[in-house]
Coordinates of C-alpha atoms and ligand atoms in Angstrom, one line a residue:
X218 CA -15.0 -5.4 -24.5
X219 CA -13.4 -8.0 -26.8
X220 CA -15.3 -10.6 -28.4
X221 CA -13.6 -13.3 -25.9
X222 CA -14.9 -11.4 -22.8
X223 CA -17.0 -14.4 -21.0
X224 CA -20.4 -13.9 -19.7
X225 CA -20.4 -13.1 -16.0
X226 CA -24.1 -12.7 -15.7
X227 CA -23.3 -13.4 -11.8
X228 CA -21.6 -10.7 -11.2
X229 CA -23.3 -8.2 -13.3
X230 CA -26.8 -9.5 -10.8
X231 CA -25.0 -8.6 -8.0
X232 CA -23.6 -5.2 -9.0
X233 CA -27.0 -3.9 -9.8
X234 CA -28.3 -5.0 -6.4
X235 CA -25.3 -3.8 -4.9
X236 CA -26.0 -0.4 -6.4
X237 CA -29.3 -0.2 -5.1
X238 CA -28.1 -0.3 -1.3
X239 CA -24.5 0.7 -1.4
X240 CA -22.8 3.9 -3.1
X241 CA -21.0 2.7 -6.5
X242 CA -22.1 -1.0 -5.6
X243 CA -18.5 -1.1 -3.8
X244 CA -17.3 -0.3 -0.3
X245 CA -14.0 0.8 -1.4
X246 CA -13.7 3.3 -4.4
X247 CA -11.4 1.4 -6.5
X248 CA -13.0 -2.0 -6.8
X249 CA -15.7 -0.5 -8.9
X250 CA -13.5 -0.9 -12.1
X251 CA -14.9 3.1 -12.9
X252 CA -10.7 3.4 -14.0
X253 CA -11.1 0.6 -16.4
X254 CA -14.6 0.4 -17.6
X255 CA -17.0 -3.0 -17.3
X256 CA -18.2 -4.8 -14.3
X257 CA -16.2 -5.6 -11.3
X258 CA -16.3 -9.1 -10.7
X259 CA -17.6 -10.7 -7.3
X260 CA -15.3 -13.2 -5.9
X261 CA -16.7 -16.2 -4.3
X262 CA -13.7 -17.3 -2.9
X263 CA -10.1 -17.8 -2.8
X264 CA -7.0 -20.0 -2.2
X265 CA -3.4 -20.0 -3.1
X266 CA -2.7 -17.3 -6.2
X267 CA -6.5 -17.8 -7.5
X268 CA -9.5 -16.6 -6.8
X269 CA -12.7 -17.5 -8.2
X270 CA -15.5 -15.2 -9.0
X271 CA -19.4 -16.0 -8.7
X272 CA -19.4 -17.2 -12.5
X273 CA -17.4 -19.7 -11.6
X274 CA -14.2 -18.2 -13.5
X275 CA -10.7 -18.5 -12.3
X276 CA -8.3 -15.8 -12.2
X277 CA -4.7 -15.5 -11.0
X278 CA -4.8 -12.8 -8.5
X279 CA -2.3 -10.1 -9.1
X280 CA -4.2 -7.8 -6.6
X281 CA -3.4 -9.8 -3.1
X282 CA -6.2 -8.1 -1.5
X283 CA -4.3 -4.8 -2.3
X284 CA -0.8 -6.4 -0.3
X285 CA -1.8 -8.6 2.4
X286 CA -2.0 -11.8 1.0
X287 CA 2.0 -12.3 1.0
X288 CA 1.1 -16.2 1.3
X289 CA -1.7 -16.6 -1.0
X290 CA -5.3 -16.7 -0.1
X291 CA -6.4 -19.5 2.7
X292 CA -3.0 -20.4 3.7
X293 CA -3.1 -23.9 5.8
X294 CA -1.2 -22.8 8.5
X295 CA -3.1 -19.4 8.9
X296 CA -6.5 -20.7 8.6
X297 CA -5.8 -23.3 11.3
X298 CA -4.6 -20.7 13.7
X299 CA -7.5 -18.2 13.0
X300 CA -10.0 -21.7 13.3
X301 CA -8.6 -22.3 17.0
X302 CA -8.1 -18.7 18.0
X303 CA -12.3 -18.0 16.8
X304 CA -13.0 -20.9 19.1
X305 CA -11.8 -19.1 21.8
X306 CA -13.6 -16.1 21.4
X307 CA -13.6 -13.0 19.2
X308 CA -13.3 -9.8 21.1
X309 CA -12.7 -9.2 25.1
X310 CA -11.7 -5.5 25.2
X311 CA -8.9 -6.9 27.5
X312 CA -5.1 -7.0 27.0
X313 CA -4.0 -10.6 25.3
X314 CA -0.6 -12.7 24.4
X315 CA -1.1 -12.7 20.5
X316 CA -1.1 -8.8 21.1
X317 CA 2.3 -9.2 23.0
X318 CA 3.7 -11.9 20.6
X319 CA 2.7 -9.5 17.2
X320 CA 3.8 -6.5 18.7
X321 CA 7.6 -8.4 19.6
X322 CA 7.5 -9.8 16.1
X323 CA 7.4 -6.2 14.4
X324 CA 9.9 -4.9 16.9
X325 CA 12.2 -7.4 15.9
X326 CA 11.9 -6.6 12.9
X327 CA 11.3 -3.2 12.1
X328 CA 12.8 0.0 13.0
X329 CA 10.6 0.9 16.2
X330 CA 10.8 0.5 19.7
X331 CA 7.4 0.6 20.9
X332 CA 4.0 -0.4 19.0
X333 CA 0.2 0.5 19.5
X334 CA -2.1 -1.8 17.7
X335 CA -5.4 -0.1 15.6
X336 CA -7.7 -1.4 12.5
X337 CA -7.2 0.1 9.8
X338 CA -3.8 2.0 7.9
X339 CA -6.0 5.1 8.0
X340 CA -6.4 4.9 11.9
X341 CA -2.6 4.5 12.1
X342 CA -1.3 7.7 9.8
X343 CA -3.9 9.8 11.6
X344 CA -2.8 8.2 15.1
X345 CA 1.1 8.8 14.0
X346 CA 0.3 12.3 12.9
X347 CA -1.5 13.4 16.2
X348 CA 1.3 11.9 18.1
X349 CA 3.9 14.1 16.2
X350 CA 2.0 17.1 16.6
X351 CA 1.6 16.2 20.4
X352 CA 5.4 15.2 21.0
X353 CA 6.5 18.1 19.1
X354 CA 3.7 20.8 20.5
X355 CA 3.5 22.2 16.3
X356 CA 1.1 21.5 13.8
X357 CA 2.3 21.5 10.0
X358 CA 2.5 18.2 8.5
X359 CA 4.3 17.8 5.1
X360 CA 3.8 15.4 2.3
X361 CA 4.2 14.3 -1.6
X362 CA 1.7 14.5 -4.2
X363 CA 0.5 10.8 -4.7
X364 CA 1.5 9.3 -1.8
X365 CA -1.3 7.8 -0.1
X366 CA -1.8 7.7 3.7
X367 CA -5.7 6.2 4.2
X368 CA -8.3 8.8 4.1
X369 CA -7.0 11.3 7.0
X370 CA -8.6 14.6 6.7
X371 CA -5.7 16.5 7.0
X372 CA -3.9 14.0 4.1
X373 CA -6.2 14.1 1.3
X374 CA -4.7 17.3 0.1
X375 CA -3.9 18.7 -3.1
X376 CA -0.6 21.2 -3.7
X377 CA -1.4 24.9 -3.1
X378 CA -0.8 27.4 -6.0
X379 CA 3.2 27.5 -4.8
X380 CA 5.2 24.8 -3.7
X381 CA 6.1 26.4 0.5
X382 CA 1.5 27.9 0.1
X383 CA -0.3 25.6 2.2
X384 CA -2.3 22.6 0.6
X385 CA -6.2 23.0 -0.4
X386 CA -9.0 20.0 0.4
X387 CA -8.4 17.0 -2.1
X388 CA -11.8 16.3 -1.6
X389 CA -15.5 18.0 -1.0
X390 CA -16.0 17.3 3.0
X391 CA -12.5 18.0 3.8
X392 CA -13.2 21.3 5.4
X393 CA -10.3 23.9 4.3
X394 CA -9.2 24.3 8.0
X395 CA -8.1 20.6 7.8
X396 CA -5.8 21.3 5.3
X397 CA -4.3 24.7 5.9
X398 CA -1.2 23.0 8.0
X399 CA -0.6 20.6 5.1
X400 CA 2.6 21.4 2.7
X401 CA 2.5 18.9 -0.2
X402 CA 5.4 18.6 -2.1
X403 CA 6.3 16.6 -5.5
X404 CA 7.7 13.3 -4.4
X405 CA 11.8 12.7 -5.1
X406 CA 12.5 16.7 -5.3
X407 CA 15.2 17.3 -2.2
X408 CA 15.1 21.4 -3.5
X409 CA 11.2 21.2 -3.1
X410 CA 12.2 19.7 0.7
X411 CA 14.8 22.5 1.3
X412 CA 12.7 25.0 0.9
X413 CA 9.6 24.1 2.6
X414 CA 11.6 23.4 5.5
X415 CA 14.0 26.8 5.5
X416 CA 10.9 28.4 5.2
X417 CA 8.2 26.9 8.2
X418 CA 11.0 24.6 9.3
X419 CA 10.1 25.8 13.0
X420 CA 6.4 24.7 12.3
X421 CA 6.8 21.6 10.9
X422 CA 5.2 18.5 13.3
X423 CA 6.5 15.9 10.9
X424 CA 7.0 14.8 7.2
X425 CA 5.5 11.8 6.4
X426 CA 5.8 9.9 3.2
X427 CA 5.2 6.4 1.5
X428 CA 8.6 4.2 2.6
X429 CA 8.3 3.4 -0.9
X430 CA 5.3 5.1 -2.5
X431 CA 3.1 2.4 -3.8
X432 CA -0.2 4.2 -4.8
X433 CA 0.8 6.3 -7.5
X434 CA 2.3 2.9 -9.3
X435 CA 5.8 1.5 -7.8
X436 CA 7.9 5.1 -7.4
X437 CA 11.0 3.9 -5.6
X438 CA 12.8 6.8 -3.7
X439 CA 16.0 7.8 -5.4
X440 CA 19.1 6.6 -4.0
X441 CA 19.4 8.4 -0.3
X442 CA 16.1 10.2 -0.9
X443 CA 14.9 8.8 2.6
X444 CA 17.7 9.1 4.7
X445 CA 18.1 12.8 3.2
X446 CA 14.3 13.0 4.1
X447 CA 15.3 11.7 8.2
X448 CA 18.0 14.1 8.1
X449 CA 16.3 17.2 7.3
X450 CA 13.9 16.8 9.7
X451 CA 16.4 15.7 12.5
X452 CA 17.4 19.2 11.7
X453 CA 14.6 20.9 11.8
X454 CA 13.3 19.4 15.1
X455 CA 10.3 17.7 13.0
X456 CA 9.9 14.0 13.2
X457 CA 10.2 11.4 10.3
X458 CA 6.8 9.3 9.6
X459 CA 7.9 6.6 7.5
X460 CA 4.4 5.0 5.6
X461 CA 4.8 1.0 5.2
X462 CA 1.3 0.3 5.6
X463 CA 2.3 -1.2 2.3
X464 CA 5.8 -1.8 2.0
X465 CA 5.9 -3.2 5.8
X466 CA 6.7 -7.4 5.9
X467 CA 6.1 -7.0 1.4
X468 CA 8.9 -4.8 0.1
X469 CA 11.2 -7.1 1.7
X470 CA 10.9 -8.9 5.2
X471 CA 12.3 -5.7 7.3
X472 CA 9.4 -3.6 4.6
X473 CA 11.2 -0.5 2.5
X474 CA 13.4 0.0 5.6
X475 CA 15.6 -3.2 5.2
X476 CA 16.3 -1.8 1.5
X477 CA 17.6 1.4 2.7
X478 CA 17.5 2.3 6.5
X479 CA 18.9 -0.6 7.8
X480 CA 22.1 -0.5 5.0
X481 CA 22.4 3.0 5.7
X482 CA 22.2 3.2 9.2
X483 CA 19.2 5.6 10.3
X484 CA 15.8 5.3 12.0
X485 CA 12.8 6.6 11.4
X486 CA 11.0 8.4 14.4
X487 CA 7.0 6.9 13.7
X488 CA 6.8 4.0 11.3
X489 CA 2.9 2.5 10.0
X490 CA 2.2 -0.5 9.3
X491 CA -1.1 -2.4 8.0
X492 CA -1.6 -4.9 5.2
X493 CA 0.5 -7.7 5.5
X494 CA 0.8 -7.6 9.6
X495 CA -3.1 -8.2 9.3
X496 CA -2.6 -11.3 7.5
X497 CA -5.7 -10.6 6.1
X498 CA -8.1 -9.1 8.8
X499 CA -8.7 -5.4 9.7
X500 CA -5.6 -5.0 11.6
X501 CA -2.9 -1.8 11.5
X502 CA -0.3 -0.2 14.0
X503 CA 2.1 2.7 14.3
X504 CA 5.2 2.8 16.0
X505 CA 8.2 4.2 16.7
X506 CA 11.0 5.4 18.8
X507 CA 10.4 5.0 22.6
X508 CA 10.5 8.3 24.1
X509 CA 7.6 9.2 21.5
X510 CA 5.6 6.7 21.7
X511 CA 6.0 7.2 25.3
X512 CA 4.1 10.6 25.1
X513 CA 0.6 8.3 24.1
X514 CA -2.0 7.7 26.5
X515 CA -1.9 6.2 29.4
X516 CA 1.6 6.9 29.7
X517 CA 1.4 10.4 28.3
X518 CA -1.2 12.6 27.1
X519 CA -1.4 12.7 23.6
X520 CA -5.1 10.3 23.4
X521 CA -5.3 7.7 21.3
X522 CA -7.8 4.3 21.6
X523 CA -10.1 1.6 19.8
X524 CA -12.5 -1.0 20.5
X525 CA -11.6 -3.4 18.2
X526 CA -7.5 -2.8 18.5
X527 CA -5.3 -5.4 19.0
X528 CA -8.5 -8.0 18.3
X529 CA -7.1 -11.5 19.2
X530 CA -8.3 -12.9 15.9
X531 CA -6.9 -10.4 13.6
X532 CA -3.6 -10.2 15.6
X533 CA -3.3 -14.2 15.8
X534 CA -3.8 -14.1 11.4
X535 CA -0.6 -11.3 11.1
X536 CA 1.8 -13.4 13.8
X537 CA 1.0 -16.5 11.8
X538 CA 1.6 -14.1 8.6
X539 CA 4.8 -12.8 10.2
X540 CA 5.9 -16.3 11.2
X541 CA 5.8 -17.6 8.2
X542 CA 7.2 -14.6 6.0
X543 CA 10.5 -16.6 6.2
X544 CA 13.9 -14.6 3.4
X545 CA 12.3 -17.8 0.8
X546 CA 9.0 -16.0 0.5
X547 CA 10.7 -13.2 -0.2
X548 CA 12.9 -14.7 -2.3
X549 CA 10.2 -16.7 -4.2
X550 CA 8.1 -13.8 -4.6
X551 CA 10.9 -11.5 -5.7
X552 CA 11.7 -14.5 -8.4
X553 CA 8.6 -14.3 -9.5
X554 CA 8.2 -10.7 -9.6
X555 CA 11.5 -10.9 -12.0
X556 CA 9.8 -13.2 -14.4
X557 CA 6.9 -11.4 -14.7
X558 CA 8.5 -7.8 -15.0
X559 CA 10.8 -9.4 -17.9
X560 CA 7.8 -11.2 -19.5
X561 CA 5.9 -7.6 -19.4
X562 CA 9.2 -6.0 -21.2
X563 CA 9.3 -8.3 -23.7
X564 CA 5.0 -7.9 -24.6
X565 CA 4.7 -4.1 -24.3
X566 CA 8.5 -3.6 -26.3
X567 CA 7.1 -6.1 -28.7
X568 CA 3.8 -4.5 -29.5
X569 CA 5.3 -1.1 -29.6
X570 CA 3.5 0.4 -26.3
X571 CA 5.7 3.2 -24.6
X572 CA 6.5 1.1 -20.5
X573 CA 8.4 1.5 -17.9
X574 CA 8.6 -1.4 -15.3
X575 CA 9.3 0.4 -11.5
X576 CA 10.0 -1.5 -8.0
X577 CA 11.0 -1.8 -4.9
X578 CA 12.0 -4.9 -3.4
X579 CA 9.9 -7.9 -4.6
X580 CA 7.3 -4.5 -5.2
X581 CA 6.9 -3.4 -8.8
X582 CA 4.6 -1.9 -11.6
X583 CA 4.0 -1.9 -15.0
X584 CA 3.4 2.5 -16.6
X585 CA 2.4 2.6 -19.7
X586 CA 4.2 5.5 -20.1
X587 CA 7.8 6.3 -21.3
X588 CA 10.1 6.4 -17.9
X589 CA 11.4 7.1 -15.3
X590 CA 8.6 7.8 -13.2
X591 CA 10.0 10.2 -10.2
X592 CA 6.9 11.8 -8.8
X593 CA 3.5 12.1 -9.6
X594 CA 3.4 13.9 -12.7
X595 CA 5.5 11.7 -14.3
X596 CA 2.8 8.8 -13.3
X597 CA 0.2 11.0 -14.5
X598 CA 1.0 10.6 -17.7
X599 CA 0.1 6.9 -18.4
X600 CA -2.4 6.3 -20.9
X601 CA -5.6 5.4 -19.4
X602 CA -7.3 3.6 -22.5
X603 CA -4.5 1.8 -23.0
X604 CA -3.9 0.5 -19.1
X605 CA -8.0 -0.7 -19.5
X606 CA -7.6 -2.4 -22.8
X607 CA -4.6 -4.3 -21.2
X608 CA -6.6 -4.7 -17.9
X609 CA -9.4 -6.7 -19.6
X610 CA -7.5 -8.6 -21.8
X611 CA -5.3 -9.7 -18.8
X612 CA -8.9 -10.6 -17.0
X613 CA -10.3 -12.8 -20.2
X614 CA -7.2 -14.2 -20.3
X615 CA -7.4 -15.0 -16.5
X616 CA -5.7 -12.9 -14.4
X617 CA -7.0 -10.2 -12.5
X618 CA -4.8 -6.8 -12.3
X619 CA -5.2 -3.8 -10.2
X620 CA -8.1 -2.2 -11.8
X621 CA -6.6 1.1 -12.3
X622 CA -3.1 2.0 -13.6
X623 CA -1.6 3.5 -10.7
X624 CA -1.5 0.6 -8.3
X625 CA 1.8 -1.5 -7.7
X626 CA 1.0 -5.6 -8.7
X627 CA 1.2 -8.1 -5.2
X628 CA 2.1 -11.7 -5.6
X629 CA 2.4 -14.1 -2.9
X630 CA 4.5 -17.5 -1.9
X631 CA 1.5 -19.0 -3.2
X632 CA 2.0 -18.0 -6.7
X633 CA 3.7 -21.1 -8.3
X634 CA 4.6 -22.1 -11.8
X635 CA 1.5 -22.6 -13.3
X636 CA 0.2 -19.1 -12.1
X637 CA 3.1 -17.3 -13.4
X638 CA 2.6 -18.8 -16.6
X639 CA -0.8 -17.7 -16.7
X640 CA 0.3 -14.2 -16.2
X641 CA 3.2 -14.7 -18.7
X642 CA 1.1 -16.2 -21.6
X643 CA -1.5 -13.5 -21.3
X644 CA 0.7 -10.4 -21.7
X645 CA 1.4 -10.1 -25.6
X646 CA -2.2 -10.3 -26.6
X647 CA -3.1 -7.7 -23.5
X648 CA 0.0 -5.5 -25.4
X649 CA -1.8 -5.5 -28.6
X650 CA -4.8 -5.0 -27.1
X651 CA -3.1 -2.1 -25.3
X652 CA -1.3 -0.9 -28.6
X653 CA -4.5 -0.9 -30.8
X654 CA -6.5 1.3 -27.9
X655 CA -3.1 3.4 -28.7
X656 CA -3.9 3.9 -32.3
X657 CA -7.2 4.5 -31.7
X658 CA -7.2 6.7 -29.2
Ligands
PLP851 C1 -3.4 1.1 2.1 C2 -2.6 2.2 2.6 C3 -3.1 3.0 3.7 C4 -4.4 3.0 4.2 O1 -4.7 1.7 4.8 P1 -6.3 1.3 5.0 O2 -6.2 0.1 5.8 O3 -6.8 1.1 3.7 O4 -6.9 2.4 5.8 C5 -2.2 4.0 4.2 N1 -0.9 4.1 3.7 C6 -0.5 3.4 2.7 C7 0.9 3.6 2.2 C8 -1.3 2.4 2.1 O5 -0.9 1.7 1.1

């Protein structure tokens, strides 16, 4: 890239071994910097808002680990409880109290009555779905275009050639049968909704959507967007799967819901969760109101089960997470968030690039496009070589962004002062370096 890039001969060793015994080098897609060109850089370790890669360059860490890191990487208190809980033993395949204590943290908190444990945000959207279809004995399943659920079958769907014609595979090995009872629709349209549901209303198992869709950038739902979403399918006899696998314990401490639901006085039936309540291990859940989560095995007989859910050491890292995530790390993060958003104004108006700066609670991201971005076409049209000229003038400069425009930016209690003044001093050279990839592009 630019002349200031620094050598990071480490890395670049270990990506070509990686390539030789794992696909892309990477074991999740996006870390392979494919969006943003150059070579993703291996980090050693971590701690506080910094990580450090195997070159032995610092960078602030705008990424979180993709959310969960809402205190900062090797948090004290965290560490100390995941340190005692190891001793004990990893994994018994019995029943244990952190289970209980997580599982009455995110009841407290959250808009669900009953909670089953898994290990990963995809096991829980594909969990929540199957119990929808179960409860509700139909099988249609409706979501937006770019919200992201985990790699369900059934979810990685692209929109049909009308908006109520069944979806078509998102990807090759998604068998079309998977996705013949998806509807996908564009995200914020309520007449897209209407339709869809006056037409196969008596069909549909559930909608589910992002509480706050994340992965398409930071899209906040309009004002009343998800209440009119809970309504419609009250109506309809369809059950409501709000998505916080992202937003849960991040968009604020009661996740998306204690920005709308909780003001305005609904419920969703399923909620999932993932990310933060993992504090940093593979740990997810799905939950909801009691007479459906009731309908799961044992009690009922919609199955459901996993070795590894619930695992004591993963479930003792979220409770310490939760206990923690006190209304000043929210507040602190949110304060930061602001400083950053208005220090990104200032660079990309300054330099000339179209932006618009979206969020949700202390969630937000930068489009380098001209707003509002409603759905995901609007999203769609950032400018790709300008978001990776940005993205590597924010790394050489020392902080390490999503490495693809359409991800929201995570920061963490842990990011103080100093690292928001890293952040703040590198934007106007990454918005020339975005505004010259404008001209020449
Ligand atoms: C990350 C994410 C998932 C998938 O979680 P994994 O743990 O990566 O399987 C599902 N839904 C949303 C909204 C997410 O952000």
């Amino acid at each position: 890239m630019s002349a200031a890039t620094r050598p990071t001969p480490a890395s670049e060793a270990l990506f070509t071994r990686a390539r030789a015994v794992t696909p892309g080098g990477v074991n999740s897609p996006v870390r392979a910097f494919n969006a943003v060109g150059g070579t993703p850089r291996f980090i050693r370790s971590a701690a506080g808002a910094w990580l450090t890669d195997v070159d032995g360059h610092e960078y602030v860490d705008l990424i979180c680990s993709w959310g969960p890191m809402l205190l900062g990487h090797a948090h004290p208190e965290v560490q100390a409880a995941v340190q005692a809980a190891v001793a004990r033993g990893t994994s018994y395949g019995t029943p244990t109290e952190p289970e209980v204590e997580l599982a009455e943290e995110i009841v407290d908190r959250a808009p669900v009555d009953r909670v089953r444990f898994v290990s990963s945000g995809t096991e829980a959207t594909m969990s929540a779905i199957r119990l929808a279809r179960g409860f509700t004995g139909r099988d249609v399943v409706v979501k937006f275009a770019g919200c992201y659920h985990g790699h369900v079958d059934a979810l990685l769907a692209s929109a049909g050639s009308g908006l109520a014609t069944f979806a078509v595979p998102g990807t090759p090995g998604v068998p079309a049968s998977s996705t013949e009872l998806t509807l996908v629709l564009p995200y914020n349209d309520r007449a897209a909704v209407e339709r869809v549901f006056a037409e196969h209303g008596d069909r549909i198992a559930c909608l589910v959507t992002e509480a706050a869709p994340g992965n398409m950038g930071v899209v906040p739902p309009e004002p009343g967007f998800n209440r009119f979403l809970a309504e419609t399918c009250a109506r309809h006899g369809a059950l409501f799967v709000s998505d916080e696998v992202m937003t849960g314990f991040r968009a604020s401490r009661q996740g998306q819901w204690g920005l709308d639901g909780a003001v305005e006085g609904w419920r969703p039936d399923l909620v999932t969760f993932g990310k933060v309540m993992g504090g940093g291990f593979p740990a997810a859940a799905f939950g909801g109101r009691a007479d459906v989560m009731g309908r799961l095995a044992p009690d009922g007989p919609v199955y459901q089960a996993g070795t590894l859910s619930g695992n004591p050491i993963a479930t003792t890292a979220g409770l310490t997470t939760l206990r923690l995530a006190t209304d000043e790390v929210y507040a602190h993060i949110g304060a930061a968030g602001e400083t950053i958003k208005e220090a990104a104004t200032e660079a990309l108006s300054a330099a000339g690039v179209p932006h618009v700066v979206q969020a949700s609670g202390t969630m937000f991201s930068v489009f380098l496009t001209d707003g509002p971005v409603r759905d995901f076409a609007d999203a769609s049209r950032t400018s790709a070589p300008a978001y990776a000229a940005f993205f590597h003038a924010m790394l050489d400069a020392g902080v390490y962004l999503p490495p693809s425009a359409y991800e929201a930016w995570f920061l963490s209690s842990a990011h103080d002062d100093r690292a928001v003044q890293t952040v703040v001093d590198a934007l106007p050279g990454a918005a020339r370096a975005a505004a010259a990839a404008l001209e020449t592009a």
